[in-house]
Coordinates of C-alpha atoms in Angstrom, one line a residue:
X26 CA -112.9 -115.5 -200.2
X27 CA -112.9 -112.2 -198.3
X28 CA -112.4 -108.7 -199.8
X29 CA -108.7 -108.8 -199.0
X30 CA -108.2 -112.3 -200.3
X31 CA -107.9 -114.0 -196.9
X32 CA -109.4 -117.4 -196.0
X33 CA -112.1 -117.3 -193.3
X34 CA -109.6 -118.5 -190.6
X35 CA -106.7 -116.3 -191.7
X36 CA -105.4 -113.3 -189.7
X37 CA -104.5 -110.1 -191.3
X38 CA -100.8 -109.5 -191.6
X39 CA -99.6 -108.8 -188.0
X40 CA -96.4 -106.7 -187.7
X41 CA -95.0 -105.6 -184.4
X42 CA -92.1 -103.1 -184.3
X43 CA -90.4 -103.0 -180.9
X44 CA -89.0 -99.8 -179.4
X45 CA -90.3 -97.3 -182.0
X46 CA -90.0 -94.5 -179.4
X47 CA -87.0 -93.3 -177.5
X48 CA -88.2 -92.3 -174.0
X49 CA -90.8 -94.9 -172.9
X50 CA -89.6 -97.8 -170.8
X51 CA -91.3 -100.1 -173.3
X52 CA -93.0 -99.4 -176.7
X53 CA -94.4 -101.2 -179.7
X54 CA -96.0 -100.2 -182.9
X55 CA -98.5 -102.9 -183.9
X56 CA -100.2 -103.2 -187.3
X57 CA -103.0 -105.7 -187.9
X58 CA -103.8 -105.1 -191.5
X59 CA -104.6 -101.4 -191.9
X60 CA -105.2 -100.9 -188.2
X61 CA -102.1 -99.3 -186.5
X62 CA -101.7 -98.7 -182.8
X63 CA -98.8 -97.2 -180.9
X64 CA -98.4 -98.7 -177.4
X65 CA -96.0 -97.2 -174.8
X66 CA -95.4 -98.1 -171.2
X67 CA -94.4 -95.6 -168.5
X68 CA -93.0 -96.7 -165.1
X69 CA -93.7 -94.7 -162.0
X70 CA -92.5 -95.5 -158.4
X71 CA -96.0 -94.9 -157.1
X72 CA -99.3 -96.9 -156.7
X73 CA -102.9 -95.9 -156.2
X74 CA -103.7 -94.8 -152.6
X75 CA -105.6 -98.0 -151.9
X76 CA -102.5 -100.1 -152.6
X77 CA -100.0 -98.1 -150.6
X78 CA -98.0 -100.1 -148.0
X79 CA -99.1 -103.4 -149.5
X80 CA -95.9 -104.0 -151.5
X81 CA -97.9 -104.6 -154.6
X82 CA -97.7 -103.0 -158.0
X83 CA -100.4 -101.9 -160.5
X84 CA -101.0 -101.7 -164.2
X85 CA -103.5 -99.3 -165.8
X86 CA -104.2 -98.4 -169.4
X87 CA -105.3 -95.5 -171.6
X88 CA -106.7 -95.6 -175.1
X89 CA -107.5 -92.9 -177.6
X90 CA -108.0 -92.4 -181.3
X91 CA -106.1 -89.8 -183.1
X92 CA -108.5 -87.3 -184.8
X93 CA -108.0 -88.8 -188.3
X94 CA -107.6 -92.4 -187.4
X95 CA -111.0 -92.9 -188.9
X96 CA -112.7 -92.0 -192.2
X97 CA -113.8 -88.6 -190.9
X98 CA -112.2 -86.5 -188.2
X99 CA -113.0 -87.2 -184.6
X100 CA -113.0 -84.0 -182.5
X101 CA -110.4 -84.2 -179.7
X102 CA -113.1 -83.3 -177.2
X103 CA -114.9 -86.6 -178.1
X104 CA -111.9 -88.9 -178.2
X105 CA -112.1 -89.8 -174.5
X106 CA -115.8 -90.6 -174.5
X107 CA -117.6 -93.6 -173.1
X108 CA -116.4 -96.1 -175.7
X109 CA -112.7 -95.2 -175.1
X110 CA -113.3 -95.5 -171.3
X111 CA -114.7 -99.0 -171.8
X112 CA -111.9 -100.0 -174.1
X113 CA -109.1 -98.8 -171.8
X114 CA -110.6 -100.7 -168.9
X115 CA -110.6 -103.9 -171.1
X116 CA -106.9 -103.3 -172.0
X117 CA -106.0 -102.8 -168.3
X118 CA -107.9 -105.8 -167.1
X119 CA -106.3 -108.0 -169.8
X120 CA -102.7 -106.8 -169.3
X121 CA -102.8 -107.2 -165.6
X122 CA -102.9 -110.9 -166.3
X123 CA -99.5 -110.5 -168.0
X124 CA -97.7 -109.3 -164.9
X125 CA -97.3 -110.7 -161.4
X126 CA -98.3 -107.6 -159.5
X127 CA -97.1 -109.1 -156.2
X128 CA -93.5 -109.1 -157.6
X129 CA -93.5 -105.5 -158.9
X130 CA -93.3 -103.8 -155.6
X131 CA -94.9 -100.4 -155.4
X132 CA -94.6 -99.6 -159.1
X133 CA -97.3 -98.5 -161.5
X134 CA -97.1 -99.4 -165.2
X135 CA -99.2 -97.1 -167.4
X136 CA -99.9 -98.5 -170.9
X137 CA -100.9 -95.8 -173.4
X138 CA -102.5 -97.1 -176.6
X139 CA -103.0 -94.5 -179.3
X140 CA -104.7 -95.5 -182.5
X141 CA -103.1 -94.0 -185.5
X142 CA -105.3 -95.7 -188.0
X143 CA -108.5 -97.7 -187.4
X144 CA -109.8 -100.5 -189.6
X145 CA -111.4 -102.8 -187.1
X146 CA -109.8 -104.6 -184.2
X147 CA -108.2 -101.6 -182.5
X148 CA -108.8 -103.0 -179.0
X149 CA -107.3 -106.4 -179.8
X150 CA -104.3 -104.7 -181.5
X151 CA -103.8 -102.6 -178.4
X152 CA -103.7 -105.6 -176.2
X153 CA -101.3 -107.5 -178.5
X154 CA -99.0 -104.5 -178.8
X155 CA -99.5 -103.5 -175.2
X156 CA -98.1 -106.9 -174.0
X157 CA -95.0 -106.4 -176.1
X158 CA -94.4 -103.0 -174.6
X159 CA -95.0 -104.3 -171.1
X160 CA -92.6 -107.1 -171.7
X161 CA -89.9 -104.6 -172.7
X162 CA -90.5 -102.5 -169.6
X163 CA -90.4 -105.5 -167.2
X164 CA -87.2 -106.8 -169.0
X165 CA -85.6 -103.4 -168.4
X166 CA -86.6 -103.2 -164.8
X167 CA -85.3 -106.8 -164.2
X168 CA -82.0 -105.8 -165.8
X169 CA -81.7 -102.9 -163.4
X170 CA -82.5 -105.3 -160.5
X171 CA -85.7 -103.5 -159.6
X172 CA -88.0 -106.5 -160.2
X173 CA -87.3 -110.2 -160.6
X174 CA -87.6 -111.6 -164.2
X175 CA -90.6 -113.7 -163.0
X176 CA -92.7 -110.6 -162.8
X177 CA -93.4 -111.0 -166.5
X178 CA -96.0 -113.7 -167.2
X179 CA -96.5 -115.5 -170.6
X180 CA -98.1 -113.6 -173.4
X181 CA -101.6 -112.2 -173.3
X182 CA -103.2 -111.9 -176.7
X183 CA -106.5 -111.0 -178.3
X184 CA -108.4 -111.5 -181.5
X185 CA -111.8 -110.7 -183.0
X186 CA -114.1 -113.2 -184.5
X187 CA -117.6 -112.9 -186.0
X188 CA -120.3 -114.3 -188.2
X189 CA -120.7 -112.3 -191.4
X190 CA -123.2 -113.3 -194.1
X191 CA -123.5 -116.7 -192.4
X192 CA -119.7 -117.3 -192.5
X193 CA -117.4 -117.5 -189.5
X194 CA -114.5 -115.1 -189.8
X195 CA -111.4 -114.3 -187.7
X196 CA -109.7 -110.9 -187.2
X197 CA -112.5 -108.7 -188.7
X198 CA -111.7 -105.6 -190.7
X199 CA -114.0 -102.7 -190.3
X200 CA -116.2 -103.5 -193.3
X201 CA -116.7 -107.0 -192.0
X202 CA -117.4 -105.9 -188.4
X203 CA -120.0 -103.5 -189.6
X204 CA -122.0 -106.3 -191.2
X205 CA -121.5 -109.0 -188.6
X206 CA -124.5 -110.8 -187.2
X207 CA -122.4 -111.6 -184.2
X208 CA -118.9 -110.4 -183.2
X209 CA -116.6 -111.3 -180.3
X210 CA -113.4 -109.8 -178.9
X211 CA -111.6 -112.7 -177.2
X212 CA -108.6 -112.3 -174.8
X213 CA -106.6 -115.3 -173.8
X214 CA -103.3 -116.3 -172.3
X215 CA -100.6 -118.4 -173.9
X216 CA -101.9 -121.5 -172.2
X217 CA -105.2 -121.2 -174.0
X218 CA -107.2 -119.9 -171.0
X219 CA -109.8 -117.3 -171.5
X220 CA -109.3 -113.9 -169.8
X221 CA -112.2 -112.0 -171.2
X222 CA -114.9 -112.4 -173.9
X223 CA -117.0 -109.5 -175.2
X224 CA -119.7 -110.2 -177.7
X225 CA -123.1 -109.3 -179.0
X226 CA -125.6 -110.8 -181.4
X227 CA -126.4 -107.8 -183.6
X228 CA -129.3 -109.6 -185.3
X229 CA -131.0 -112.9 -184.5
X230 CA -129.7 -114.8 -181.4
X231 CA -126.8 -117.1 -182.2
X232 CA -127.1 -120.9 -181.3
X233 CA -124.7 -122.3 -178.8
X234 CA -122.9 -124.4 -181.4
X235 CA -122.1 -121.3 -183.5
X236 CA -120.7 -119.6 -180.4
X237 CA -118.5 -122.6 -179.6
X238 CA -117.3 -122.6 -183.2
X239 CA -116.4 -118.9 -182.9
X240 CA -114.5 -119.5 -179.7
X241 CA -112.6 -122.4 -181.3
X242 CA -111.6 -120.1 -184.2
X243 CA -110.5 -117.4 -181.7
X244 CA -108.4 -119.9 -179.8
X245 CA -106.5 -120.8 -183.0
X246 CA -106.1 -117.1 -183.9
X247 CA -104.7 -116.2 -180.5
X248 CA -102.1 -119.0 -180.7
X249 CA -100.9 -117.5 -184.0
X250 CA -100.6 -114.1 -182.3
X251 CA -98.7 -115.7 -179.4
X252 CA -96.3 -117.2 -181.9
X253 CA -95.6 -113.8 -183.5
X254 CA -95.3 -112.1 -180.1
X255 CA -92.8 -114.7 -178.8
X256 CA -90.7 -114.5 -182.0
X257 CA -90.5 -110.7 -181.8
X258 CA -89.5 -110.8 -178.1
X259 CA -86.9 -113.6 -178.7
X260 CA -85.3 -111.3 -181.3
X261 CA -85.0 -108.7 -178.6
X262 CA -83.6 -111.2 -176.1
X263 CA -86.7 -111.5 -174.0
X264 CA -87.8 -115.0 -173.2
X265 CA -91.5 -115.6 -172.3

């Protein structure tokens, strides 16, 4: 039994609030346990210079911690450091698999992910909430006749898994992640295909069979996230 009473293969409570902000073309507040991330999507009728004239769209992402998202204050001057840069590139790469860029036309979607409270899994929460915000933005553009509905692809979702004190766990809270012998962040699509896997053996090397078991656990966790994403979007009249 884990500190919060969950079974080893149980996710933290996942709550996604749609449209918490007024002005963004798409927005979602995602809570995975005590981790809270606000995701907003902005639409601009421009693309990077290297895409001009190709009729193709683009999606990019930003990620930042609020100063008191963690146990001690993070100075604003440090918020956009190397770790944040690596995470926002992960979010962007992942969510580009959620959109048919060829159908967007010369439009850029910017996904801003701001961590209000961090208790492990901020990057996976950002991807899960980011998809929901992207789905709303595409739905809005399709309703305006700017893009076809097919521009939105099936859900992209992410979850963390790890080995802690010899036990395989899914959706690690910070206290678990800090003790993990190995931890992975796994991004998948709704068809069960892998988009990205980030992982490190913090101690001794992990045997292949343990890695396979972690990936199996991640696959089951992602399918639960997909179910929650689809349920939330269906409530908003968005079918994926």
